[in-house]
């Protein structure tokens, strides 16, 4: 049974228990009611609430009504729908991009006349972009159960702005706050206009730059790696990190700056850098690694660093594993740096 038929059936059960209203309640005017949508905030940010008032104007004996509201479900989600008009409201129904609302007076009373707020809708902005909402259909019933259908031209437009500096983080919601925080501090940059590319692997050179910048590590230039070109944006950071003992080369004096940094190497570099700014003592803790099923895959040189960061709550793994040999993506790297900067007891007081 369709929504409006079920609603009218409920209405008839309620009203047939009362005597037919006197003719004094009959409509004497033929003015067609109009409807409007009023927004509390035409420019909300993502995550903010938006209140929408559905108002009727020049109403005459509006005893019951059913409203159909069309909206963009990819940008908004309905949180509440309420009315201050006495009577009985049918629980609202949301299907795809449509909201169905219904309310009726109860008993031997006249319907509402004049201007009234019929419903107050509260949405949450969940996307970013231009959104449009419209009141596509109104079914009204007077106190004599005479019904009228209207298709009002009631629309509202608003622009949802994202508090996030990047628009490509929908699949990385767990890292959105971290990335926004680091971007605001100038620690991380995007790969394009409002693009962060969270899924891309982080190179060894870029992670060293990120680490040195976030912890504000300074020092002299160490010995030059054979494969770190002079004048590259990462040259100073890598040479300083070598002087501080944070990075090492292989037997051929290569650093492999463009290679993707593995998750275990990210943790080794991080633990070494933290040791330069704190009294952090690296130590292997078997209990800290017990929840993970791939501890055997962690290289011997990385065990102390991995267990130290896990014990400090800076690394949590995923899917019951540490995944030490996997490449680190940009979102994961940002999350680790964010966890460090948001742990007050870890860094020295300024």
One Martini backbone bead per residue (centre of mass of N, CA, C, O) as a GRO file, in nm:
protein
  350
    1UNK     BB    1   0.095   0.037   0.023
    2UNK     BB    2   0.083   0.348  -0.012
    3UNK     BB    3   0.157   0.608   0.178
    4UNK     BB    4  -0.095   0.797   0.131
    5UNK     BB    5  -0.312   0.578   0.174
    6UNK     BB    6  -0.234   0.505   0.463
    7UNK     BB    7  -0.276   0.789   0.574
    8UNK     BB    8  -0.576   0.827   0.500
    9UNK     BB    9  -0.672   0.582   0.659
   10UNK     BB   10  -0.589   0.692   0.934
   11UNK     BB   11  -0.753   0.951   0.918
   12UNK     BB   12  -1.037   0.814   0.899
   13UNK     BB   13  -1.025   0.668   1.172
   14UNK     BB   14  -1.005   0.932   1.337
   15UNK     BB   15  -1.254   1.106   1.219
   16UNK     BB   16  -1.504   0.897   1.235
   17UNK     BB   17  -1.530   0.933   1.557
   18UNK     BB   18  -1.644   1.199   1.464
   19UNK     BB   19  -1.825   1.442   1.392
   20UNK     BB   20  -1.930   1.634   1.166
   21UNK     BB   21  -1.848   1.923   1.077
   22UNK     BB   22  -1.943   2.219   1.062
   23UNK     BB   23  -2.013   2.450   0.814
   24UNK     BB   24  -1.827   2.678   0.933
   25UNK     BB   25  -1.562   2.512   0.823
   26UNK     BB   26  -1.594   2.583   0.552
   27UNK     BB   27  -1.483   2.688   0.264
   28UNK     BB   28  -1.474   3.044   0.130
   29UNK     BB   29  -1.204   3.023  -0.022
   30UNK     BB   30  -0.980   3.013  -0.331
   31UNK     BB   31  -0.707   3.029  -0.232
   32UNK     BB   32  -0.393   2.927  -0.312
   33UNK     BB   33  -0.162   2.770  -0.173
   34UNK     BB   34   0.169   2.811  -0.047
   35UNK     BB   35   0.530   2.725  -0.064
   36UNK     BB   36   0.828   2.698   0.149
   37UNK     BB   37   1.191   2.706   0.176
   38UNK     BB   38   1.396   2.740   0.475
   39UNK     BB   39   1.722   2.835   0.558
   40UNK     BB   40   1.970   2.861   0.805
   41UNK     BB   41   2.213   2.769   0.589
   42UNK     BB   42   2.350   2.827   0.265
   43UNK     BB   43   2.677   2.772   0.388
   44UNK     BB   44   2.779   2.493   0.469
   45UNK     BB   45   2.966   2.260   0.625
   46UNK     BB   46   3.104   1.983   0.661
   47UNK     BB   47   2.908   1.846   0.941
   48UNK     BB   48   2.683   2.031   0.942
   49UNK     BB   49   2.387   2.176   1.022
   50UNK     BB   50   2.051   2.183   0.862
   51UNK     BB   51   1.775   2.395   0.859
   52UNK     BB   52   1.433   2.320   0.748
   53UNK     BB   53   1.153   2.508   0.646
   54UNK     BB   54   0.810   2.423   0.609
   55UNK     BB   55   0.586   2.642   0.446
   56UNK     BB   56   0.261   2.779   0.473
   57UNK     BB   57   0.038   2.976   0.260
   58UNK     BB   58  -0.279   3.056   0.269
   59UNK     BB   59  -0.435   2.881   0.447
   60UNK     BB   60  -0.735   2.643   0.455
   61UNK     BB   61  -0.821   2.405   0.647
   62UNK     BB   62  -0.564   2.232   0.753
   63UNK     BB   63  -0.581   1.903   0.872
   64UNK     BB   64  -0.403   1.754   0.648
   65UNK     BB   65  -0.069   1.620   0.542
   66UNK     BB   66   0.144   1.560   0.251
   67UNK     BB   67   0.501   1.538   0.199
   68UNK     BB   68   0.741   1.592  -0.075
   69UNK     BB   69   1.099   1.556  -0.063
   70UNK     BB   70   1.372   1.660  -0.251
   71UNK     BB   71   1.715   1.528  -0.247
   72UNK     BB   72   2.067   1.499  -0.180
   73UNK     BB   73   2.204   1.204  -0.051
   74UNK     BB   74   2.519   1.273  -0.101
   75UNK     BB   75   2.502   1.556   0.089
   76UNK     BB   76   2.253   1.451   0.265
   77UNK     BB   77   2.115   1.387   0.600
   78UNK     BB   78   1.856   1.284   0.788
   79UNK     BB   79   1.775   1.341   1.137
   80UNK     BB   80   1.505   1.528   1.154
   81UNK     BB   81   1.128   1.538   1.196
   82UNK     BB   82   0.915   1.816   1.279
   83UNK     BB   83   0.617   1.934   1.464
   84UNK     BB   84   0.397   2.189   1.625
   85UNK     BB   85   0.148   2.060   1.538
   86UNK     BB   86  -0.118   1.929   1.639
   87UNK     BB   87  -0.122   1.566   1.667
   88UNK     BB   88  -0.041   1.330   1.402
   89UNK     BB   89   0.256   1.153   1.309
   90UNK     BB   90   0.408   1.005   1.060
   91UNK     BB   91   0.662   0.831   0.996
   92UNK     BB   92   0.917   0.890   0.823
   93UNK     BB   93   1.028   0.855   0.472
   94UNK     BB   94   1.328   0.723   0.321
   95UNK     BB   95   1.389   0.726  -0.043
   96UNK     BB   96   1.658   0.797  -0.151
   97UNK     BB   97   1.559   1.132  -0.269
   98UNK     BB   98   1.308   1.088  -0.062
   99UNK     BB   99   1.057   1.253   0.143
  100UNK     BB  100   0.802   1.145   0.372
  101UNK     BB  101   0.526   1.337   0.505
  102UNK     BB  102   0.289   1.327   0.794
  103UNK     BB  103  -0.017   1.504   0.909
  104UNK     BB  104  -0.271   1.530   1.181
  105UNK     BB  105  -0.542   1.602   1.305
  106UNK     BB  106  -0.763   1.559   1.600
  107UNK     BB  107  -1.082   1.564   1.567
  108UNK     BB  108  -1.312   1.836   1.642
  109UNK     BB  109  -1.146   2.036   1.418
  110UNK     BB  110  -0.991   2.283   1.276
  111UNK     BB  111  -0.789   2.384   1.057
  112UNK     BB  112  -0.533   2.545   0.924
  113UNK     BB  113  -0.451   2.898   0.891
  114UNK     BB  114  -0.252   3.066   0.694
  115UNK     BB  115   0.061   3.079   0.844
  116UNK     BB  116   0.280   2.783   0.848
  117UNK     BB  117   0.479   2.548   1.011
  118UNK     BB  118   0.493   2.214   0.918
  119UNK     BB  119   0.818   2.166   0.907
  120UNK     BB  120   1.125   2.040   1.062
  121UNK     BB  121   1.443   2.001   0.918
  122UNK     BB  122   1.740   1.798   0.988
  123UNK     BB  123   2.059   1.819   0.856
  124UNK     BB  124   2.356   1.667   0.724
  125UNK     BB  125   2.659   1.743   0.596
  126UNK     BB  126   2.842   1.496   0.375
  127UNK     BB  127   2.937   1.685   0.153
  128UNK     BB  128   3.040   1.855  -0.162
  129UNK     BB  129   2.846   2.123  -0.284
  130UNK     BB  130   2.570   2.154  -0.476
  131UNK     BB  131   2.239   2.199  -0.344
  132UNK     BB  132   1.901   2.064  -0.384
  133UNK     BB  133   1.564   2.150  -0.287
  134UNK     BB  134   1.222   2.005  -0.296
  135UNK     BB  135   0.871   2.055  -0.318
  136UNK     BB  136   0.687   1.827  -0.514
  137UNK     BB  137   0.447   1.747  -0.299
  138UNK     BB  138   0.093   1.813  -0.202
  139UNK     BB  139  -0.131   1.678   0.041
  140UNK     BB  140  -0.457   1.794   0.120
  141UNK     BB  141  -0.679   1.810   0.413
  142UNK     BB  142  -0.978   1.874   0.531
  143UNK     BB  143  -1.235   1.862   0.773
  144UNK     BB  144  -1.411   1.707   0.522
  145UNK     BB  145  -1.202   1.528   0.341
  146UNK     BB  146  -1.094   1.717   0.136
  147UNK     BB  147  -0.878   1.687  -0.142
  148UNK     BB  148  -0.542   1.808  -0.244
  149UNK     BB  149  -0.322   1.857  -0.522
  150UNK     BB  150   0.028   1.959  -0.534
  151UNK     BB  151   0.297   2.135  -0.734
  152UNK     BB  152   0.523   2.305  -0.603
  153UNK     BB  153   0.758   2.588  -0.639
  154UNK     BB  154   0.975   2.463  -0.406
  155UNK     BB  155   1.303   2.595  -0.342
  156UNK     BB  156   1.654   2.510  -0.250
  157UNK     BB  157   1.982   2.653  -0.225
  158UNK     BB  158   2.320   2.515  -0.158
  159UNK     BB  159   2.657   2.541  -0.028
  160UNK     BB  160   2.893   2.292   0.035
  161UNK     BB  161   3.160   2.319   0.243
  162UNK     BB  162   3.479   2.209   0.301
  163UNK     BB  163   3.697   2.165   0.573
  164UNK     BB  164   3.849   2.022   0.373
  165UNK     BB  165   4.131   2.055   0.158
  166UNK     BB  166   4.014   1.778   0.042
  167UNK     BB  167   3.822   1.563  -0.208
  168UNK     BB  168   3.980   1.246  -0.175
  169UNK     BB  169   3.869   1.111   0.136
  170UNK     BB  170   3.618   0.912   0.147
  171UNK     BB  171   3.807   0.634   0.182
  172UNK     BB  172   3.967   0.812   0.439
  173UNK     BB  173   3.819   0.893   0.714
  174UNK     BB  174   4.041   0.809   0.931
  175UNK     BB  175   4.241   1.061   0.801
  176UNK     BB  176   4.112   1.346   0.781
  177UNK     BB  177   4.199   1.492   1.040
  178UNK     BB  178   4.504   1.458   1.001
  179UNK     BB  179   4.535   1.599   0.725
  180UNK     BB  180   4.411   1.872   0.802
  181UNK     BB  181   4.610   1.939   1.028
  182UNK     BB  182   4.878   1.918   0.861
  183UNK     BB  183   4.798   2.125   0.646
  184UNK     BB  184   4.760   2.365   0.848
  185UNK     BB  185   5.081   2.332   0.938
  186UNK     BB  186   5.257   2.252   0.673
  187UNK     BB  187   5.339   1.938   0.653
  188UNK     BB  188   5.135   1.894   0.421
  189UNK     BB  189   5.064   1.819   0.079
  190UNK     BB  190   4.943   1.823  -0.219
  191UNK     BB  191   4.904   1.707  -0.571
  192UNK     BB  192   4.672   1.929  -0.595
  193UNK     BB  193   4.373   2.062  -0.638
  194UNK     BB  194   4.227   1.923  -0.372
  195UNK     BB  195   4.465   1.696  -0.374
  196UNK     BB  196   4.617   1.404  -0.202
  197UNK     BB  197   4.652   1.102  -0.258
  198UNK     BB  198   4.627   0.863  -0.022
  199UNK     BB  199   4.712   0.590  -0.194
  200UNK     BB  200   4.989   0.671  -0.232
  201UNK     BB  201   5.304   0.613  -0.222
  202UNK     BB  202   5.587   0.658  -0.017
  203UNK     BB  203   5.879   0.782  -0.022
  204UNK     BB  204   6.173   0.792   0.138
  205UNK     BB  205   6.221   1.092   0.099
  206UNK     BB  206   5.939   1.202   0.184
  207UNK     BB  207   5.944   1.090   0.473
  208UNK     BB  208   6.185   1.249   0.572
  209UNK     BB  209   6.071   1.527   0.522
  210UNK     BB  210   5.824   1.494   0.704
  211UNK     BB  211   5.975   1.430   0.969
  212UNK     BB  212   6.158   1.682   0.987
  213UNK     BB  213   5.925   1.889   0.977
  214UNK     BB  214   5.745   1.794   1.216
  215UNK     BB  215   6.010   1.790   1.432
  216UNK     BB  216   6.221   2.007   1.373
  217UNK     BB  217   6.491   1.903   1.247
  218UNK     BB  218   6.835   1.965   1.312
  219UNK     BB  219   7.155   2.002   1.123
  220UNK     BB  220   7.404   1.863   0.974
  221UNK     BB  221   7.567   1.754   0.706
  222UNK     BB  222   7.618   1.466   0.580
  223UNK     BB  223   7.696   1.233   0.401
  224UNK     BB  224   7.679   1.162   0.072
  225UNK     BB  225   7.473   1.017  -0.136
  226UNK     BB  226   7.498   0.870  -0.447
  227UNK     BB  227   7.154   0.897  -0.505
  228UNK     BB  228   7.161   1.210  -0.413
  229UNK     BB  229   7.080   1.482  -0.559
  230UNK     BB  230   7.174   1.782  -0.621
  231UNK     BB  231   6.898   2.008  -0.551
  232UNK     BB  232   6.704   1.851  -0.420
  233UNK     BB  233   6.438   1.881  -0.200
  234UNK     BB  234   6.568   1.626  -0.015
  235UNK     BB  235   6.870   1.664   0.050
  236UNK     BB  236   6.885   1.805   0.329
  237UNK     BB  237   6.715   1.606   0.494
  238UNK     BB  238   6.890   1.353   0.445
  239UNK     BB  239   7.166   1.463   0.541
  240UNK     BB  240   7.069   1.533   0.827
  241UNK     BB  241   6.965   1.250   0.902
  242UNK     BB  242   7.245   1.123   0.883
  243UNK     BB  243   7.384   1.292   1.103
  244UNK     BB  244   7.158   1.184   1.325
  245UNK     BB  245   7.100   0.864   1.259
  246UNK     BB  246   6.829   0.798   1.090
  247UNK     BB  247   6.996   0.728   0.835
  248UNK     BB  248   7.093   0.476   0.592
  249UNK     BB  249   7.296   0.300   0.394
  250UNK     BB  250   7.431   0.098   0.187
  251UNK     BB  251   7.713  -0.061   0.067
  252UNK     BB  252   7.688   0.169  -0.185
  253UNK     BB  253   7.570   0.445  -0.081
  254UNK     BB  254   7.258   0.398  -0.085
  255UNK     BB  255   6.906   0.517  -0.041
  256UNK     BB  256   6.659   0.513  -0.227
  257UNK     BB  257   6.446   0.767  -0.256
  258UNK     BB  258   6.215   0.644  -0.467
  259UNK     BB  259   6.141   0.437  -0.289
  260UNK     BB  260   5.926   0.271  -0.112
  261UNK     BB  261   5.813   0.283   0.204
  262UNK     BB  262   5.794   0.082   0.445
  263UNK     BB  263   5.641   0.022   0.736
  264UNK     BB  264   5.897  -0.058   0.897
  265UNK     BB  265   6.075   0.183   0.804
  266UNK     BB  266   5.894   0.404   0.909
  267UNK     BB  267   5.932   0.313   1.209
  268UNK     BB  268   6.235   0.340   1.227
  269UNK     BB  269   6.259   0.639   1.153
  270UNK     BB  270   6.070   0.741   1.376
  271UNK     BB  271   6.216   0.632   1.627
  272UNK     BB  272   6.483   0.781   1.573
  273UNK     BB  273   6.366   1.069   1.574
  274UNK     BB  274   6.243   1.062   1.860
  275UNK     BB  275   6.521   1.017   2.006
  276UNK     BB  276   6.611   1.326   1.942
  277UNK     BB  277   6.347   1.466   2.117
  278UNK     BB  278   6.367   1.236   2.328
  279UNK     BB  279   6.370   0.966   2.588
  280UNK     BB  280   6.344   0.738   2.403
  281UNK     BB  281   6.320   0.380   2.450
  282UNK     BB  282   6.418   0.114   2.282
  283UNK     BB  283   6.202  -0.184   2.286
  284UNK     BB  284   6.119  -0.502   2.315
  285UNK     BB  285   5.761  -0.615   2.298
  286UNK     BB  286   5.579  -0.892   2.286
  287UNK     BB  287   5.299  -0.796   2.395
  288UNK     BB  288   5.245  -0.569   2.183
  289UNK     BB  289   5.250  -0.796   1.932
  290UNK     BB  290   5.033  -1.021   1.991
  291UNK     BB  291   4.778  -0.924   1.806
  292UNK     BB  292   4.964  -1.016   1.573
  293UNK     BB  293   5.006  -1.241   1.275
  294UNK     BB  294   5.305  -1.096   1.143
  295UNK     BB  295   5.574  -1.087   1.315
  296UNK     BB  296   5.764  -1.277   1.142
  297UNK     BB  297   5.790  -1.043   0.907
  298UNK     BB  298   5.974  -0.887   1.080
  299UNK     BB  299   6.251  -0.742   1.092
  300UNK     BB  300   6.504  -0.739   1.311
  301UNK     BB  301   6.573  -0.424   1.291
  302UNK     BB  302   6.243  -0.351   1.352
  303UNK     BB  303   6.126  -0.462   1.620
  304UNK     BB  304   6.175  -0.234   1.826
  305UNK     BB  305   6.026  -0.009   1.675
  306UNK     BB  306   5.750  -0.138   1.646
  307UNK     BB  307   5.693  -0.199   1.949
  308UNK     BB  308   5.721   0.093   2.046
  309UNK     BB  309   5.487   0.224   1.875
  310UNK     BB  310   5.267   0.036   1.976
  311UNK     BB  311   5.293   0.094   2.282
  312UNK     BB  312   5.233   0.414   2.232
  313UNK     BB  313   4.988   0.425   2.007
  314UNK     BB  314   5.090   0.501   1.699
  315UNK     BB  315   5.033   0.196   1.621
  316UNK     BB  316   4.767  -0.048   1.494
  317UNK     BB  317   4.710  -0.150   1.245
  318UNK     BB  318   4.549  -0.412   1.031
  319UNK     BB  319   4.389  -0.697   1.012
  320UNK     BB  320   4.585  -0.830   1.239
  321UNK     BB  321   4.825  -0.644   1.119
  322UNK     BB  322   5.129  -0.481   1.017
  323UNK     BB  323   5.259  -0.501   0.737
  324UNK     BB  324   5.583  -0.448   0.694
  325UNK     BB  325   5.620  -0.483   0.357
  326UNK     BB  326   5.445  -0.266   0.297
  327UNK     BB  327   5.345   0.007   0.164
  328UNK     BB  328   5.328   0.343   0.225
  329UNK     BB  329   5.086   0.566   0.252
  330UNK     BB  330   4.983   0.890   0.285
  331UNK     BB  331   4.776   0.835   0.511
  332UNK     BB  332   4.954   0.672   0.706
  333UNK     BB  333   5.174   0.882   0.748
  334UNK     BB  334   4.988   1.104   0.860
  335UNK     BB  335   4.884   0.943   1.104
  336UNK     BB  336   5.152   0.911   1.255
  337UNK     BB  337   5.228   1.211   1.282
  338UNK     BB  338   4.970   1.294   1.428
  339UNK     BB  339   5.004   1.113   1.678
  340UNK     BB  340   5.257   1.254   1.774
  341UNK     BB  341   5.150   1.559   1.787
  342UNK     BB  342   4.895   1.446   1.985
  343UNK     BB  343   5.129   1.371   2.206
  344UNK     BB  344   5.230   1.550   2.471
  345UNK     BB  345   5.431   1.338   2.626
  346UNK     BB  346   5.637   1.294   2.383
  347UNK     BB  347   5.705   1.588   2.358
  348UNK     BB  348   5.865   1.860   2.411
  349UNK     BB  349   5.845   2.140   2.576
  350UNK     BB  350   5.833   2.490   2.478
   0.00000   0.00000   0.00000
